[in-house]
XYZ file of C-alpha atoms in Angstrom:
460
model
C 68.842 434.750 207.805
C 67.546 430.546 207.642
C 65.032 431.278 205.066
C 66.985 433.319 202.806
C 69.980 430.047 203.119
C 66.756 427.738 202.109
C 65.652 430.001 199.267
C 68.870 430.812 197.524
C 69.995 427.142 198.013
C 66.716 425.508 196.436
C 67.072 428.021 193.820
C 70.686 426.679 192.920
C 69.489 423.442 190.883
C 70.566 424.144 187.187
C 66.891 423.548 185.356
C 65.265 425.519 182.530
C 68.771 427.486 181.865
C 69.141 426.470 177.999
C 66.768 428.144 175.549
C 65.580 426.475 172.152
C 67.411 429.236 170.151
C 70.161 428.839 171.565
C 70.633 424.983 170.535
C 68.807 425.856 167.124
C 71.616 428.727 166.135
C 74.319 426.518 167.626
C 73.264 423.595 165.262
C 72.922 425.984 162.107
C 77.050 426.873 162.730
C 77.476 423.328 163.064
C 75.860 422.216 159.954
C 77.282 425.411 157.940
C 80.699 423.949 159.079
C 80.283 420.278 157.641
C 78.945 421.183 154.879
C 81.979 423.544 153.996
C 83.967 421.005 155.227
C 82.787 417.896 152.898
C 82.291 420.316 150.123
C 86.041 421.322 150.239
C 86.970 417.716 150.745
C 85.653 416.945 147.691
C 86.017 419.481 145.126
C 89.158 421.094 146.787
C 90.953 417.795 147.555
C 89.378 415.438 145.018
C 88.536 412.936 148.208
C 85.951 409.728 147.445
C 83.536 409.994 150.212
C 80.049 408.303 151.044
C 78.012 411.621 149.901
C 74.385 409.409 150.034
C 74.666 408.603 153.669
C 76.701 412.336 154.402
C 73.737 414.563 153.335
C 71.055 412.164 155.294
C 73.430 412.476 158.339
C 73.891 416.340 157.776
C 70.052 416.566 156.677
C 68.899 414.981 160.507
C 70.025 417.727 163.103
C 68.665 420.581 159.630
C 65.016 418.600 159.855
C 65.000 418.678 163.520
C 65.918 422.350 163.498
C 62.779 423.394 161.410
C 60.559 421.087 163.055
C 61.472 423.050 166.255
C 61.108 426.270 164.942
C 57.795 425.794 164.000
C 56.636 423.629 167.556
C 58.194 426.022 170.149
C 58.660 429.325 170.567
C 62.214 430.699 170.287
C 62.477 431.647 173.949
C 61.472 428.120 175.063
C 63.372 427.041 178.027
C 64.114 423.457 177.994
C 63.107 421.183 180.749
C 66.361 418.862 181.835
C 65.051 415.783 180.384
C 64.483 417.927 176.641
C 68.329 419.450 176.558
C 69.309 415.590 177.648
C 67.736 414.543 174.559
C 69.000 417.480 172.136
C 72.540 417.245 172.893
C 72.632 413.350 172.855
C 70.970 413.818 169.474
C 74.158 416.613 168.241
C 76.490 413.821 169.699
C 75.067 411.183 168.132
C 74.721 412.840 164.676
C 78.494 414.283 165.161
C 79.846 410.499 165.525
C 77.834 408.943 162.837
C 79.302 412.072 160.463
C 82.547 410.460 162.121
C 82.043 407.187 161.420
C 81.389 408.102 157.271
C 84.212 410.202 157.087
C 87.153 408.494 158.633
C 86.777 408.451 162.421
C 89.852 409.096 164.274
C 91.635 409.626 160.931
C 89.296 412.687 160.187
C 91.144 415.686 162.570
C 87.501 417.045 163.058
C 86.768 414.863 165.702
C 87.981 417.043 168.025
C 84.863 418.888 167.289
C 83.152 415.893 170.674
C 84.307 417.969 172.628
C 81.889 421.123 172.016
C 78.552 419.409 173.345
C 80.480 418.049 176.426
C 80.920 421.826 177.322
C 77.760 423.106 177.050
C 75.948 419.816 179.081
C 79.192 420.611 181.437
C 77.978 424.113 181.894
C 74.223 423.823 182.113
C 73.178 420.924 182.772
C 72.680 418.701 186.507
C 75.447 416.668 187.184
C 73.405 413.723 186.343
C 72.804 414.708 183.172
C 76.389 415.811 182.334
C 77.800 411.721 183.301
C 74.916 410.475 181.130
C 76.259 413.043 178.269
C 80.156 412.143 179.063
C 79.495 408.313 178.791
C 77.735 408.912 175.170
C 80.771 410.722 174.154
C 83.119 408.530 175.488
C 81.564 405.750 174.193
C 81.661 407.345 170.343
C 85.088 407.866 170.115
C 85.629 404.451 171.482
C 83.552 403.230 168.825
C 85.457 405.478 166.391
C 88.554 403.954 167.125
C 87.695 400.409 166.181
C 85.399 401.119 163.415
C 85.017 403.470 160.786
C 84.473 403.743 156.829
C 87.956 405.107 155.608
C 88.231 408.301 153.779
C 89.394 407.413 150.021
C 91.313 409.315 147.584
C 91.052 410.208 143.829
C 92.882 406.603 143.101
C 91.540 404.577 145.908
C 93.539 405.270 148.461
C 92.667 405.525 152.023
C 93.787 407.832 154.258
C 94.639 406.177 157.484
C 96.913 407.737 159.883
C 99.321 405.145 161.573
C 97.674 402.818 164.696
C 99.780 404.217 167.142
C 98.693 408.061 165.873
C 95.250 406.850 165.924
C 95.564 405.438 169.739
C 97.088 408.824 171.076
C 94.200 410.347 169.573
C 91.455 408.850 171.303
C 93.588 408.442 174.145
C 93.887 412.801 174.184
C 90.048 412.801 173.473
C 88.938 410.582 176.233
C 91.021 412.731 178.358
C 89.860 416.174 177.020
C 86.192 414.931 177.942
C 86.490 414.412 180.864
C 88.876 417.124 181.664
C 86.577 419.810 179.557
C 83.661 418.223 181.907
C 85.187 418.934 185.416
C 87.079 422.004 184.487
C 83.395 423.642 182.861
C 81.507 422.299 185.459
C 83.602 423.288 188.259
C 84.112 427.175 186.378
C 80.211 427.471 186.071
C 79.387 425.698 189.783
C 81.614 428.890 191.664
C 80.787 431.611 189.222
C 76.636 430.494 190.132
C 77.402 429.814 193.614
C 78.755 433.602 194.095
C 76.292 435.147 191.969
C 73.800 433.448 193.978
C 75.365 434.700 197.348
C 75.424 438.170 195.587
C 71.565 437.474 195.279
C 71.551 436.546 199.128
C 73.701 439.285 200.250
C 71.089 442.032 197.911
C 68.003 440.794 199.722
C 69.334 440.708 203.479
C 70.662 444.222 202.838
C 67.353 445.262 201.843
C 65.413 443.681 204.862
C 67.803 445.074 207.007
C 67.411 448.882 205.140
C 63.577 448.564 205.264
C 63.705 447.600 209.207
C 65.374 450.397 209.973
C 63.578 452.893 208.399
C 60.420 451.139 209.381
C 62.367 451.667 213.273
C 62.951 455.691 211.918
C 59.599 455.765 211.319
C 58.335 454.441 214.786
C 60.977 456.767 216.341
C 60.087 459.705 214.865
C 56.853 459.085 215.318
C 56.952 458.410 218.926
C 59.033 461.726 219.253
C 56.566 464.088 217.563
C 53.601 462.860 218.675
C 55.282 462.973 222.097
C 54.219 466.656 223.123
C 50.207 466.414 221.873
C 49.977 462.973 223.763
C 51.506 464.565 227.091
C 48.714 467.438 226.402
C 45.792 465.249 225.942
C 47.162 463.337 229.226
C 47.533 467.011 230.833
C 44.480 468.090 230.144
C 42.478 465.212 230.734
C 43.956 464.554 234.372
C 42.403 467.980 234.920
C 39.192 467.347 233.790
C 38.870 464.204 236.281
C 40.308 466.633 239.170
C 37.210 469.067 237.880
C 34.092 466.606 237.440
C 34.917 464.409 239.916
C 31.291 465.213 241.221
C 29.851 463.998 237.498
C 30.349 460.660 237.525
C 30.056 459.978 233.758
C 32.153 462.651 232.269
C 34.423 461.724 234.821
C 34.779 458.252 232.787
C 35.175 459.888 229.446
C 38.339 461.738 230.525
C 39.525 459.004 232.205
C 39.198 457.015 229.133
C 40.655 459.970 227.497
C 43.492 459.548 229.539
C 43.856 456.041 229.303
C 43.802 455.773 225.829
C 46.446 458.585 225.314
C 48.843 456.442 227.343
C 47.944 453.199 225.401
C 48.772 455.339 222.672
C 52.230 455.997 224.020
C 53.200 452.654 225.470
C 52.191 451.759 221.834
C 54.383 453.584 219.862
C 57.232 452.878 222.320
C 56.855 449.215 222.016
C 57.415 449.260 218.517
C 60.608 450.163 218.468
C 62.868 452.452 216.283
C 60.995 451.208 213.326
C 57.557 459.279 206.608
C 60.081 460.731 208.491
C 63.860 460.152 209.633
C 65.107 460.641 212.784
C 68.174 462.523 212.835
C 68.721 461.063 216.054
C 69.216 457.745 214.596
C 71.541 458.285 211.935
C 74.221 457.454 214.671
C 75.305 456.070 217.706
C 77.718 454.958 220.155
C 79.931 451.942 218.608
C 79.022 450.129 222.079
C 75.366 451.088 221.466
C 75.108 449.700 217.630
C 76.417 446.797 218.789
C 73.930 445.702 221.427
C 71.282 446.817 218.636
C 72.546 444.049 216.370
C 73.233 441.569 219.368
C 69.912 441.737 220.666
C 67.387 439.411 218.865
C 70.197 436.710 220.383
C 70.681 437.675 223.909
C 67.852 435.872 225.411
C 68.362 432.273 223.865
C 69.802 430.272 226.715
C 73.345 431.933 226.045
C 75.276 434.162 228.389
C 76.735 437.103 225.845
C 79.202 439.029 227.581
C 79.914 442.555 226.624
C 83.420 444.093 227.199
C 84.053 447.845 225.857
C 87.587 449.475 226.941
C 90.022 451.425 224.926
C 93.179 449.583 223.175
C 95.232 452.052 225.375
C 94.764 455.503 227.217
C 95.159 457.813 224.584
C 91.516 457.376 222.540
C 89.267 457.214 225.969
C 86.540 458.838 224.879
C 83.880 455.998 222.733
C 83.385 457.023 219.190
C 80.381 457.365 217.455
C 79.522 455.467 214.754
C 76.913 456.091 211.438
C 74.240 452.989 212.305
C 74.415 451.727 208.265
C 72.363 448.445 207.696
C 75.680 446.423 206.358
C 77.343 446.679 209.769
C 74.078 446.031 212.308
C 72.777 442.841 209.782
C 76.756 441.494 209.475
C 77.486 441.724 212.910
C 74.264 439.968 213.824
C 74.646 437.078 211.706
C 78.506 436.651 213.560
C 76.548 436.802 216.612
C 73.929 434.602 215.470
C 76.565 431.886 214.680
C 78.363 432.190 218.101
C 75.431 431.503 219.787
C 74.286 428.769 217.972
C 77.523 427.064 218.160
C 78.376 428.119 221.531
C 78.093 425.546 225.078
C 77.772 428.692 227.494
C 78.958 431.465 226.593
C 79.705 434.444 224.069
C 82.350 437.116 224.113
C 82.080 440.271 222.690
C 84.707 442.215 223.196
C 84.817 445.819 221.320
C 87.730 448.056 221.165
C 89.256 451.083 219.782
C 92.454 453.464 219.380
C 92.687 456.555 218.085
C 92.457 455.205 214.107
C 90.871 451.624 214.642
C 87.719 450.167 215.814
C 88.058 446.683 216.746
C 85.376 443.708 217.276
C 86.381 440.397 218.531
C 83.505 437.835 218.744
C 84.335 434.661 220.418
C 82.775 431.187 222.179
C 83.445 428.217 223.591
C 82.122 426.190 221.459
C 83.686 423.144 219.575
C 85.416 425.925 216.969
C 85.667 426.395 213.145
C 86.032 422.797 211.529
C 89.772 422.714 210.181
C 88.146 421.216 206.589
C 86.629 425.162 206.214
C 88.787 427.194 208.399
C 90.186 428.269 205.371
C 86.996 428.519 203.323
C 85.133 430.726 205.631
C 83.761 433.418 203.678
C 83.439 431.380 200.862
C 79.160 431.018 199.219
C 78.055 427.488 200.161
C 80.433 425.639 202.018
C 79.383 422.414 203.238
C 80.402 419.770 205.594
C 79.319 416.309 206.656
C 77.017 417.006 210.275
C 77.468 415.155 213.022
C 74.688 413.439 214.955
C 75.362 415.791 218.077
C 75.451 418.735 215.781
C 72.039 417.662 214.227
C 70.670 417.448 217.603
C 71.891 421.047 218.841
C 70.576 422.950 215.415
C 67.769 421.139 213.557
C 67.019 421.936 210.503
C 70.185 423.993 209.816
C 72.561 422.834 206.584
C 75.364 425.088 207.484
C 75.953 426.372 203.802
C 78.057 429.171 204.814
C 75.909 431.163 203.183
C 75.433 433.231 206.632
C 79.060 434.101 207.141
C 79.437 434.995 203.595
C 77.146 437.501 203.963
C 78.307 438.836 207.478
C 81.835 439.115 205.509
C 80.453 441.101 202.450
C 78.370 443.623 204.218
C 81.314 444.556 207.286
C 83.555 444.584 203.703
C 81.123 446.769 202.306
C 81.778 449.264 204.925
C 85.375 449.106 205.146
C 86.266 446.256 207.539
C 88.677 443.351 207.599
C 87.574 440.142 208.895
C 89.936 437.133 210.602
C 88.656 434.302 211.240
C 90.283 431.441 213.941
C 89.943 428.969 216.093
C 90.822 429.968 220.184
C 92.982 427.228 222.116
C 92.717 426.210 225.519
C 95.177 427.682 228.398
C 98.368 425.419 229.357
C 100.280 422.744 226.924
C 96.473 421.750 225.506
C 96.326 422.658 221.656
C 92.520 421.788 221.295
C 90.033 423.807 219.548
C 88.764 426.172 222.582
C 86.267 428.086 219.949
C 85.870 430.290 217.060
C 87.046 433.500 216.651
C 86.095 436.530 214.536
C 88.021 439.595 214.433
C 86.588 442.429 212.868
C 88.458 446.095 212.381
C 87.041 449.181 210.712
C 89.255 452.614 210.330
C 88.000 454.719 211.699
C 87.558 457.254 209.234
C 85.149 454.915 207.657
C 82.283 454.328 209.710
C 83.123 457.102 212.810
C 80.623 460.052 212.686
C 82.351 463.454 213.287
C 82.272 465.255 216.387
C 79.445 467.874 214.519
C 77.654 465.108 213.076
C 77.133 462.792 216.201
C 76.793 466.008 219.146
C 75.742 468.783 216.788
C 72.003 470.143 216.766
C 69.643 467.717 214.423
C 67.747 469.678 213.274
C 64.101 468.991 211.705
C 63.007 465.627 210.802
C 63.169 464.738 206.915
C 61.650 462.792 204.681
C 63.149 459.276 204.162
C 64.445 459.213 200.449
């Protein structure tokens, strides 16, 4: 799990997201709009513009597009530096065009927000800040310096200063708001996507381990009879060949190797064919299996199994689903990591529901992230003591997100809370996770869990 968190976090950095083709297409659209706006101003509204300079400014992105077409393939991914240069070029080009056409007296100055939105969406924070500063500098220069738009009678089209000032303030606010808004939405979308990929990786890994366990269990089950026969016959040969030392030693070797095969199969665990016996198990067995990797890590893990009421005395059998095993394992790992001495795992059930409560005697969940538990990549500043207890752990919240997602997929509902100490003290007394399943979501029917198993079948 720690390796999955590290790999996903390392891949979260925004780099090489933008294709050259995307910027080229957007630039062609911008150039087309600029040409149409200039032609409309000249031939429809009969305005006097600096045609020569405007043509040079509009021709610059056309030249850049042509050069890009011949030098780079369409599917080329831009590096951070290349994207910064190209988007910065678009900002400066638009600023020059606005300078030649009235500055902030030109309503098309609003288009300065477009490159900023692109930068906030796909570029790292450093690049977004640089391009945002360029955009703020451009609109500030245009606030004070620009060539006026002249009518056919050589009258300048100039808005009242109060309107120009208001437009300047609105553009500054717009640049800041669009940058923050677009980046925040993109960040959340990207984090959720990366976390779901990590969830699929974790589930696939758990499913492979489960399938491997089924293969070994089925092999041990089916090879048990021939190995027992080999052992029995070799024992009889040892008795009959007691006078022949060489042959007797060979018979003992056969028996020892048969025992060795049996031990190897048993030591490989439950990990061809699928053993039907492993499809379901009592809830206690499944929870013990999920907890097994963390039971011997220096903390006491205490189990309590009992029905909530006297009406449902029989312990339910549930399907051994990978989502349940991996999700519970992550929750117990988190409890063991932060516990001081003891982790309590309480299993209970009623006629309609199955409940799992995992609690520890550690510091509990930080109040700052308690309401965000279950979201991916929730991070907090770690104390020195925390770093000493869990070196190399960055606490991104991905493990709890995966556990929550997998368990909810199995039909569970989860609640996270902090316990309180007895008496009047309300200080934290450890983290608590309550998991609740409807019995109909995970329980194996009596016929399935107690009926004839039949012949093992190939895994599909």
